Amino acid sequence: MYQSFYTGALGAGTCMAKMGVMANNLANINNEGFKPKTAAFSDLLNYNLNDSEGAVTELMAGNGVRMQRTYTSYEVGALVPTNSDCDYAILEDNAFFMVQDPATGEITYTRSGNFHKGKMDDGYYLTTANGKLVLDQNGEPLKADVIDVEKIREMMEEDYEPEEDEDEDEEEDEDAPRISVYTFSNPSHLLSVGDNEYAAPAGMEPELVENAKIMSSTLERSGTDMSKEMVRVIECQRAYSYALKMVTTADEIENTINSLRG
């Protein structure tokens, strides 16, 4: 009977852990670039009642499951156009923007391209909503293009004459700082650190994606599918109730046995 208590209680606790994962997915349904997590479970112990170890029959019994880990799929999601020239969407699977905390120097990665123009001591830089600097292909903070008001005023004056080199087409410099994305050989090992950002554990080195497909004035929507998550919530609720019913039944049987013993 004690094994029944243990298995039922363990199942209820596992269902609660899974519910927490799904609740986090639903809470971020409107968070641009968010990638939902999926819970993976593993059996704690399986054994055969009337046969040798390793044999597979209809009399297999187990001692419950546990949530082994959560995994995330970094595939391209739905895109939505915006009116901001600071918004970017990555059109590559398993690719991320590299951002840096200006206070600590810590580097993290994100698929959310909802950036802003942040003013620093030496000009404007492309930043995230929480003030982290967006890095270019060289791992350096990327300066943001801002409107040159003084130049516009000069152009509006009647006596304004463009400089000679302004009318000449300049070839694009391939080494010029630009918005860039990075990837990893095994992105499933990235660690979620909150704010829709991920950190690379020690030993994981980012690789620059050459000629990456990036769309400006566009954002990648959250990867949470409301219909799928709600189906999983219902399944988890029922599994939770069955696990508690198992505990209740085991308790009733134990009470009956104790009463018969006198």
PDB file of C-alpha atoms in Angstrom:
ATOM      1  CA  MET A   1       0.000   0.000   0.000  1.00  0.00           C
ATOM      2  CA  TYR A   2       2.824   2.387   0.782  1.00  0.00           C
ATOM      3  CA  GLN A   3       4.025   2.082  -2.833  1.00  0.00           C
ATOM      4  CA  SER A   4       0.572   3.157  -4.035  1.00  0.00           C
ATOM      5  CA  PHE A   5       0.735   6.274  -1.851  1.00  0.00           C
ATOM      6  CA  TYR A   6       4.183   7.098  -3.218  1.00  0.00           C
ATOM      7  CA  THR A   7       3.283   6.544  -6.868  1.00  0.00           C
ATOM      8  CA  GLY A   8       0.068   8.576  -6.645  1.00  0.00           C
ATOM      9  CA  ALA A   9       1.678  11.474  -4.786  1.00  0.00           C
ATOM     10  CA  LEU A  10       4.607  11.511  -7.193  1.00  0.00           C
ATOM     11  CA  GLY A  11       2.220  11.607 -10.160  1.00  0.00           C
ATOM     12  CA  ALA A  12       0.303  14.543  -8.659  1.00  0.00           C
ATOM     13  CA  GLY A  13       3.503  16.488  -8.050  1.00  0.00           C
ATOM     14  CA  THR A  14       4.706  15.840 -11.587  1.00  0.00           C
ATOM     15  CA  CYS A  15       1.404  17.095 -12.997  1.00  0.00           C
ATOM     16  CA  MET A  16       1.783  20.297 -11.001  1.00  0.00           C
ATOM     17  CA  ALA A  17       5.275  20.811 -12.429  1.00  0.00           C
ATOM     18  CA  LYS A  18       3.963  20.311 -15.959  1.00  0.00           C
ATOM     19  CA  MET A  19       1.120  22.729 -15.283  1.00  0.00           C
ATOM     20  CA  GLY A  20       3.682  25.353 -14.295  1.00  0.00           C
ATOM     21  CA  VAL A  21       5.445  24.963 -17.653  1.00  0.00           C
ATOM     22  CA  MET A  22       2.181  25.391 -19.569  1.00  0.00           C
ATOM     23  CA  ALA A  23       1.158  28.362 -17.427  1.00  0.00           C
ATOM     24  CA  ASN A  24       4.427  30.088 -18.353  1.00  0.00           C
ATOM     25  CA  ASN A  25       3.769  29.401 -22.046  1.00  0.00           C
ATOM     26  CA  LEU A  26       0.283  30.908 -21.852  1.00  0.00           C
ATOM     27  CA  ALA A  27       1.532  33.918 -19.881  1.00  0.00           C
ATOM     28  CA  ASN A  28       3.925  34.750 -22.749  1.00  0.00           C
ATOM     29  CA  ILE A  29       1.432  34.333 -25.574  1.00  0.00           C
ATOM     30  CA  ASN A  30       1.828  38.021 -26.530  1.00  0.00           C
ATOM     31  CA  ASN A  31       5.586  38.198 -25.938  1.00  0.00           C
ATOM     32  CA  GLU A  32       7.387  38.718 -29.278  1.00  0.00           C
ATOM     33  CA  GLY A  33       9.934  36.026 -30.086  1.00  0.00           C
ATOM     34  CA  PHE A  34       8.962  33.818 -27.129  1.00  0.00           C
ATOM     35  CA  LYS A  35       9.527  30.093 -27.619  1.00  0.00           C
ATOM     36  CA  PRO A  36       7.310  27.776 -25.530  1.00  0.00           C
ATOM     37  CA  LYS A  37       8.775  24.934 -23.501  1.00  0.00           C
ATOM     38  CA  THR A  38       7.650  21.316 -23.532  1.00  0.00           C
ATOM     39  CA  ALA A  39       8.004  19.034 -20.521  1.00  0.00           C
ATOM     40  CA  ALA A  40       9.711  15.662 -21.006  1.00  0.00           C
ATOM     41  CA  PHE A  41       9.055  12.799 -18.577  1.00  0.00           C
ATOM     42  CA  SER A  42      10.886   9.593 -17.742  1.00  0.00           C
ATOM     43  CA  ASP A  43       9.930   6.440 -15.822  1.00  0.00           C
ATOM     44  CA  LEU A  44      11.556   6.061 -12.437  1.00  0.00           C
ATOM     45  CA  LEU A  45      11.479   2.265 -12.346  1.00  0.00           C
ATOM     46  CA  ASN A  46       9.812  -0.520 -14.329  1.00  0.00           C
ATOM     47  CA  TYR A  47       9.834  -4.183 -13.339  1.00  0.00           C
ATOM     48  CA  ASN A  48       8.100  -7.399 -14.355  1.00  0.00           C
ATOM     49  CA  LEU A  49       5.926  -9.215 -11.852  1.00  0.00           C
ATOM     50  CA  ASN A  50       6.305 -12.790 -13.120  1.00  0.00           C
ATOM     51  CA  ASP A  51       9.364 -12.836 -15.336  1.00  0.00           C
ATOM     52  CA  SER A  52      13.052 -12.058 -15.469  1.00  0.00           C
ATOM     53  CA  GLU A  53      14.570  -8.584 -15.511  1.00  0.00           C
ATOM     54  CA  GLY A  54      14.244  -6.910 -18.886  1.00  0.00           C
ATOM     55  CA  ALA A  55      11.386  -9.099 -20.087  1.00  0.00           C
ATOM     56  CA  VAL A  56       8.430  -7.291 -21.661  1.00  0.00           C
ATOM     57  CA  THR A  57       5.001  -8.744 -20.826  1.00  0.00           C
ATOM     58  CA  GLU A  58       1.541  -7.446 -19.991  1.00  0.00           C
ATOM     59  CA  LEU A  59       2.399  -7.588 -16.278  1.00  0.00           C
ATOM     60  CA  MET A  60       4.794  -4.622 -16.269  1.00  0.00           C
ATOM     61  CA  ALA A  61       4.536  -2.400 -13.200  1.00  0.00           C
ATOM     62  CA  GLY A  62       6.174   0.921 -12.423  1.00  0.00           C
ATOM     63  CA  ASN A  63       6.949   3.315  -9.607  1.00  0.00           C
ATOM     64  CA  GLY A  64       5.845   6.544 -11.220  1.00  0.00           C
ATOM     65  CA  VAL A  65       7.483   9.192 -13.405  1.00  0.00           C
ATOM     66  CA  ARG A  66       9.340  12.455 -12.994  1.00  0.00           C
ATOM     67  CA  MET A  67       9.773  15.528 -15.173  1.00  0.00           C
ATOM     68  CA  GLN A  68      13.257  14.966 -16.531  1.00  0.00           C
ATOM     69  CA  ARG A  69      13.702  18.268 -18.346  1.00  0.00           C
ATOM     70  CA  THR A  70      12.055  20.871 -20.535  1.00  0.00           C
ATOM     71  CA  TYR A  71      13.091  21.469 -24.118  1.00  0.00           C
ATOM     72  CA  THR A  72      12.504  24.371 -26.489  1.00  0.00           C
ATOM     73  CA  SER A  73      12.139  24.457 -30.265  1.00  0.00           C
ATOM     74  CA  TYR A  74      13.730  27.559 -31.798  1.00  0.00           C
ATOM     75  CA  GLU A  75      11.942  27.426 -35.142  1.00  0.00           C
ATOM     76  CA  VAL A  76      10.741  30.499 -37.021  1.00  0.00           C
ATOM     77  CA  GLY A  77       7.278  31.580 -35.896  1.00  0.00           C
ATOM     78  CA  ALA A  78       4.579  33.772 -37.397  1.00  0.00           C
ATOM     79  CA  LEU A  79       5.646  37.256 -38.496  1.00  0.00           C
ATOM     80  CA  VAL A  80       3.843  40.546 -37.998  1.00  0.00           C
ATOM     81  CA  PRO A  81       4.798  43.839 -39.724  1.00  0.00           C
ATOM     82  CA  THR A  82       5.433  46.968 -37.634  1.00  0.00           C
ATOM     83  CA  ASN A  83       6.065  50.636 -38.320  1.00  0.00           C
ATOM     84  CA  SER A  84       9.362  50.767 -36.442  1.00  0.00           C
ATOM     85  CA  ASP A  85      12.713  50.612 -38.213  1.00  0.00           C
ATOM     86  CA  CYS A  86      14.204  49.206 -34.994  1.00  0.00           C
ATOM     87  CA  ASP A  87      12.180  45.987 -35.172  1.00  0.00           C
ATOM     88  CA  TYR A  88      13.786  42.887 -36.669  1.00  0.00           C
ATOM     89  CA  ALA A  89      12.662  39.291 -37.195  1.00  0.00           C
ATOM     90  CA  ILE A  90      15.012  36.342 -37.681  1.00  0.00           C
ATOM     91  CA  LEU A  91      14.061  34.088 -40.595  1.00  0.00           C
ATOM     92  CA  GLU A  92      16.501  31.356 -39.552  1.00  0.00           C
ATOM     93  CA  ASP A  93      15.889  28.426 -37.209  1.00  0.00           C
ATOM     94  CA  ASN A  94      18.119  28.166 -34.119  1.00  0.00           C
ATOM     95  CA  ALA A  95      19.478  31.697 -34.557  1.00  0.00           C
ATOM     96  CA  PHE A  96      19.630  34.521 -32.011  1.00  0.00           C
ATOM     97  CA  PHE A  97      20.515  38.164 -31.554  1.00  0.00           C
ATOM     98  CA  MET A  98      23.475  38.680 -29.235  1.00  0.00           C
ATOM     99  CA  VAL A  99      22.921  41.300 -26.515  1.00  0.00           C
ATOM    100  CA  GLN A 100      25.120  42.562 -23.691  1.00  0.00           C
ATOM    101  CA  ASP A 101      24.369  44.073 -20.307  1.00  0.00           C
ATOM    102  CA  PRO A 102      26.293  47.396 -20.230  1.00  0.00           C
ATOM    103  CA  ALA A 103      26.618  47.242 -16.437  1.00  0.00           C
ATOM    104  CA  THR A 104      27.988  43.714 -15.998  1.00  0.00           C
ATOM    105  CA  GLY A 105      29.186  42.850 -19.512  1.00  0.00           C
ATOM    106  CA  GLU A 106      27.161  39.622 -19.405  1.00  0.00           C
ATOM    107  CA  ILE A 107      26.191  38.323 -22.861  1.00  0.00           C
ATOM    108  CA  THR A 108      22.843  36.674 -23.522  1.00  0.00           C
ATOM    109  CA  TYR A 109      20.846  35.702 -26.619  1.00  0.00           C
ATOM    110  CA  THR A 110      17.295  36.390 -27.721  1.00  0.00           C
ATOM    111  CA  ARG A 111      14.990  35.962 -30.704  1.00  0.00           C
ATOM    112  CA  SER A 112      12.941  39.018 -29.787  1.00  0.00           C
ATOM    113  CA  GLY A 113      13.893  41.814 -32.168  1.00  0.00           C
ATOM    114  CA  ASN A 114      11.826  44.536 -30.508  1.00  0.00           C
ATOM    115  CA  PHE A 115      14.714  46.990 -30.179  1.00  0.00           C
ATOM    116  CA  HIS A 116      14.966  50.682 -29.347  1.00  0.00           C
ATOM    117  CA  LYS A 117      17.373  53.575 -29.781  1.00  0.00           C
ATOM    118  CA  GLY A 118      19.119  54.150 -26.474  1.00  0.00           C
ATOM    119  CA  LYS A 119      21.196  57.259 -25.827  1.00  0.00           C
ATOM    120  CA  MET A 120      24.711  56.708 -24.481  1.00  0.00           C
ATOM    121  CA  ASP A 121      27.573  59.106 -23.759  1.00  0.00           C
ATOM    122  CA  ASP A 122      28.954  58.791 -27.301  1.00  0.00           C
ATOM    123  CA  GLY A 123      25.714  58.557 -29.267  1.00  0.00           C
ATOM    124  CA  TYR A 124      22.680  56.376 -29.844  1.00  0.00           C
ATOM    125  CA  TYR A 125      22.858  52.590 -29.744  1.00  0.00           C
ATOM    126  CA  LEU A 126      20.435  49.807 -30.581  1.00  0.00           C
ATOM    127  CA  THR A 127      19.155  48.362 -27.296  1.00  0.00           C
ATOM    128  CA  THR A 128      16.565  45.930 -25.979  1.00  0.00           C
ATOM    129  CA  ALA A 129      13.556  47.026 -23.946  1.00  0.00           C
ATOM    130  CA  ASN A 130      15.518  46.528 -20.695  1.00  0.00           C
ATOM    131  CA  GLY A 131      18.547  48.518 -21.890  1.00  0.00           C
ATOM    132  CA  LYS A 132      20.894  45.779 -23.094  1.00  0.00           C
ATOM    133  CA  LEU A 133      23.119  46.597 -26.074  1.00  0.00           C
ATOM    134  CA  VAL A 134      22.650  44.753 -29.367  1.00  0.00           C
ATOM    135  CA  LEU A 135      25.975  43.475 -30.725  1.00  0.00           C
ATOM    136  CA  ASP A 136      27.105  43.416 -34.344  1.00  0.00           C
ATOM    137  CA  GLN A 137      29.012  40.772 -36.337  1.00  0.00           C
ATOM    138  CA  ASN A 138      32.196  41.674 -34.464  1.00  0.00           C
ATOM    139  CA  GLY A 139      30.653  41.413 -31.010  1.00  0.00           C
ATOM    140  CA  GLU A 140      30.634  45.198 -30.588  1.00  0.00           C
ATOM    141  CA  PRO A 141      27.696  47.443 -29.589  1.00  0.00           C
ATOM    142  CA  LEU A 142      25.751  48.494 -32.669  1.00  0.00           C
ATOM    143  CA  LYS A 143      25.129  52.207 -33.160  1.00  0.00           C
ATOM    144  CA  ALA A 144      21.604  53.177 -34.184  1.00  0.00           C
ATOM    145  CA  ASP A 145      20.824  55.383 -37.153  1.00  0.00           C
ATOM    146  CA  VAL A 146      19.228  58.618 -35.977  1.00  0.00           C
ATOM    147  CA  ILE A 147      17.785  61.514 -37.923  1.00  0.00           C
ATOM    148  CA  ASP A 148      20.299  64.303 -38.503  1.00  0.00           C
ATOM    149  CA  VAL A 149      18.112  67.322 -37.758  1.00  0.00           C
ATOM    150  CA  GLU A 150      20.820  69.851 -38.568  1.00  0.00           C
ATOM    151  CA  LYS A 151      21.358  68.360 -41.998  1.00  0.00           C
ATOM    152  CA  ILE A 152      17.639  68.468 -42.737  1.00  0.00           C
ATOM    153  CA  ARG A 153      17.580  72.152 -41.820  1.00  0.00           C
ATOM    154  CA  GLU A 154      20.468  72.835 -44.190  1.00  0.00           C
ATOM    155  CA  MET A 155      18.693  71.016 -47.001  1.00  0.00           C
ATOM    156  CA  MET A 156      15.589  73.136 -46.446  1.00  0.00           C
ATOM    157  CA  GLU A 157      17.540  76.350 -46.852  1.00  0.00           C
ATOM    158  CA  GLU A 158      17.522  77.906 -50.337  1.00  0.00           C
ATOM    159  CA  ASP A 159      21.272  78.357 -50.538  1.00  0.00           C
ATOM    160  CA  TYR A 160      22.050  74.752 -49.633  1.00  0.00           C
ATOM    161  CA  GLU A 161      24.401  73.030 -52.058  1.00  0.00           C
ATOM    162  CA  PRO A 162      25.162  69.320 -51.708  1.00  0.00           C
ATOM    163  CA  GLU A 163      28.746  68.312 -51.362  1.00  0.00           C
ATOM    164  CA  GLU A 164      30.376  66.607 -54.310  1.00  0.00           C
ATOM    165  CA  ASP A 165      30.634  63.211 -52.678  1.00  0.00           C
ATOM    166  CA  GLU A 166      26.975  63.209 -51.601  1.00  0.00           C
ATOM    167  CA  ASP A 167      25.771  62.519 -55.136  1.00  0.00           C
ATOM    168  CA  GLU A 168      28.180  59.676 -55.690  1.00  0.00           C
ATOM    169  CA  ASP A 169      27.051  56.155 -54.997  1.00  0.00           C
ATOM    170  CA  GLU A 170      29.259  54.593 -52.408  1.00  0.00           C
ATOM    171  CA  GLU A 171      29.851  50.878 -52.465  1.00  0.00           C
ATOM    172  CA  GLU A 172      28.528  49.027 -49.448  1.00  0.00           C
ATOM    173  CA  ASP A 173      31.250  48.174 -46.999  1.00  0.00           C
ATOM    174  CA  GLU A 174      31.001  44.491 -46.103  1.00  0.00           C
ATOM    175  CA  ASP A 175      32.895  45.102 -42.872  1.00  0.00           C
ATOM    176  CA  ALA A 176      30.553  47.872 -41.724  1.00  0.00           C
ATOM    177  CA  PRO A 177      28.756  47.124 -38.444  1.00  0.00           C
ATOM    178  CA  ARG A 178      25.364  45.547 -39.060  1.00  0.00           C
ATOM    179  CA  ILE A 179      22.616  43.683 -37.243  1.00  0.00           C
ATOM    180  CA  SER A 180      23.762  40.078 -36.959  1.00  0.00           C
ATOM    181  CA  VAL A 181      22.595  36.751 -35.566  1.00  0.00           C
ATOM    182  CA  TYR A 182      24.424  33.814 -34.029  1.00  0.00           C
ATOM    183  CA  THR A 183      23.739  30.114 -33.712  1.00  0.00           C
ATOM    184  CA  PHE A 184      25.000  27.131 -31.710  1.00  0.00           C
ATOM    185  CA  SER A 185      25.851  23.550 -32.555  1.00  0.00           C
ATOM    186  CA  ASN A 186      23.399  22.370 -29.897  1.00  0.00           C
ATOM    187  CA  PRO A 187      20.928  25.161 -28.980  1.00  0.00           C
ATOM    188  CA  SER A 188      18.929  22.793 -26.758  1.00  0.00           C
ATOM    189  CA  HIS A 189      21.616  23.334 -24.089  1.00  0.00           C
ATOM    190  CA  LEU A 190      20.874  27.061 -23.796  1.00  0.00           C
ATOM    191  CA  LEU A 191      19.668  28.166 -20.368  1.00  0.00           C
ATOM    192  CA  SER A 192      16.629  30.399 -19.972  1.00  0.00           C
ATOM    193  CA  VAL A 193      17.478  33.436 -17.817  1.00  0.00           C
ATOM    194  CA  GLY A 194      14.183  35.335 -18.072  1.00  0.00           C
ATOM    195  CA  ASP A 195      13.097  38.348 -20.130  1.00  0.00           C
ATOM    196  CA  ASN A 196      12.935  36.062 -23.183  1.00  0.00           C
ATOM    197  CA  GLU A 197      16.727  35.669 -23.113  1.00  0.00           C
ATOM    198  CA  TYR A 198      19.059  32.678 -22.996  1.00  0.00           C
ATOM    199  CA  ALA A 199      22.576  32.161 -21.697  1.00  0.00           C
ATOM    200  CA  ALA A 200      25.177  29.791 -23.129  1.00  0.00           C
ATOM    201  CA  PRO A 201      26.757  27.442 -20.562  1.00  0.00           C
ATOM    202  CA  ALA A 202      30.521  27.201 -20.274  1.00  0.00           C
ATOM    203  CA  GLY A 203      32.054  25.576 -23.338  1.00  0.00           C
ATOM    204  CA  MET A 204      29.325  26.623 -25.800  1.00  0.00           C
ATOM    205  CA  GLU A 205      30.659  29.123 -28.318  1.00  0.00           C
ATOM    206  CA  PRO A 206      28.369  31.120 -30.627  1.00  0.00           C
ATOM    207  CA  GLU A 207      28.862  30.961 -34.389  1.00  0.00           C
ATOM    208  CA  LEU A 208      28.097  33.931 -36.613  1.00  0.00           C
ATOM    209  CA  VAL A 209      25.450  33.154 -39.242  1.00  0.00           C
ATOM    210  CA  GLU A 210      26.802  34.407 -42.551  1.00  0.00           C
ATOM    211  CA  ASN A 211      24.269  36.097 -44.850  1.00  0.00           C
ATOM    212  CA  ALA A 212      21.532  35.556 -42.282  1.00  0.00           C
ATOM    213  CA  LYS A 213      17.946  36.216 -43.332  1.00  0.00           C
ATOM    214  CA  ILE A 214      16.669  39.112 -41.243  1.00  0.00           C
ATOM    215  CA  MET A 215      13.544  41.146 -41.977  1.00  0.00           C
ATOM    216  CA  SER A 216      13.343  44.732 -40.740  1.00  0.00           C
ATOM    217  CA  SER A 217      10.181  46.478 -39.509  1.00  0.00           C
ATOM    218  CA  THR A 218       8.890  43.024 -38.594  1.00  0.00           C
ATOM    219  CA  LEU A 219       8.567  41.044 -35.378  1.00  0.00           C
ATOM    220  CA  GLU A 220       8.324  37.324 -34.739  1.00  0.00           C
ATOM    221  CA  ARG A 221       5.237  36.518 -32.723  1.00  0.00           C
ATOM    222  CA  SER A 222       5.142  34.203 -29.716  1.00  0.00           C
ATOM    223  CA  GLY A 223       5.356  30.516 -30.568  1.00  0.00           C
ATOM    224  CA  THR A 224       2.670  29.596 -28.011  1.00  0.00           C
ATOM    225  CA  ASP A 225      -0.300  27.851 -29.643  1.00  0.00           C
ATOM    226  CA  MET A 226      -3.379  28.560 -27.520  1.00  0.00           C
ATOM    227  CA  SER A 227      -5.361  25.522 -28.739  1.00  0.00           C
ATOM    228  CA  LYS A 228      -2.510  23.067 -28.104  1.00  0.00           C
ATOM    229  CA  GLU A 229      -1.750  24.475 -24.674  1.00  0.00           C
ATOM    230  CA  MET A 230      -5.383  24.322 -23.583  1.00  0.00           C
ATOM    231  CA  VAL A 231      -5.642  20.683 -24.687  1.00  0.00           C
ATOM    232  CA  ARG A 232      -2.527  19.903 -22.650  1.00  0.00           C
ATOM    233  CA  VAL A 233      -3.956  21.751 -19.650  1.00  0.00           C
ATOM    234  CA  ILE A 234      -7.116  19.608 -19.747  1.00  0.00           C
ATOM    235  CA  GLU A 235      -5.050  16.418 -20.062  1.00  0.00           C
ATOM    236  CA  CYS A 236      -2.864  17.469 -17.139  1.00  0.00           C
ATOM    237  CA  GLN A 237      -5.869  18.332 -14.957  1.00  0.00           C
ATOM    238  CA  ARG A 238      -7.385  14.914 -15.526  1.00  0.00           C
ATOM    239  CA  ALA A 239      -4.094  13.146 -14.844  1.00  0.00           C
ATOM    240  CA  TYR A 240      -3.772  15.142 -11.621  1.00  0.00           C
ATOM    241  CA  SER A 241      -7.266  14.124 -10.468  1.00  0.00           C
ATOM    242  CA  TYR A 242      -6.548  10.456 -11.274  1.00  0.00           C
ATOM    243  CA  ALA A 243      -3.306  10.583  -9.269  1.00  0.00           C
ATOM    244  CA  LEU A 244      -5.138  12.027  -6.263  1.00  0.00           C
ATOM    245  CA  LYS A 245      -7.851   9.394  -6.660  1.00  0.00           C
ATOM    246  CA  MET A 246      -5.137   6.755  -6.464  1.00  0.00           C
ATOM    247  CA  VAL A 247      -3.900   8.208  -3.173  1.00  0.00           C
ATOM    248  CA  THR A 248      -7.460   8.333  -1.806  1.00  0.00           C
ATOM    249  CA  THR A 249      -8.165   4.740  -2.835  1.00  0.00           C
ATOM    250  CA  ALA A 250      -4.923   3.497  -1.280  1.00  0.00           C
ATOM    251  CA  ASP A 251      -5.823   5.298   1.933  1.00  0.00           C
ATOM    252  CA  GLU A 252      -9.274   3.683   2.011  1.00  0.00           C
ATOM    253  CA  ILE A 253      -7.803   0.212   1.471  1.00  0.00           C
ATOM    254  CA  GLU A 254      -5.252   0.796   4.232  1.00  0.00           C
ATOM    255  CA  ASN A 255      -8.009   1.870   6.649  1.00  0.00           C
ATOM    256  CA  THR A 256     -10.074  -1.222   5.761  1.00  0.00           C
ATOM    257  CA  ILE A 257      -7.115  -3.533   6.390  1.00  0.00           C
ATOM    258  CA  ASN A 258      -6.387  -1.886   9.726  1.00  0.00           C
ATOM    259  CA  SER A 259     -10.016  -2.201  10.828  1.00  0.00           C
ATOM    260  CA  LEU A 260     -10.069  -5.918   9.952  1.00  0.00           C
ATOM    261  CA  ARG A 261      -6.952  -6.460  12.033  1.00  0.00           C
ATOM    262  CA  GLY A 262      -8.854  -5.112  15.009  1.00  0.00           C
TER     263      GLY A 262
END
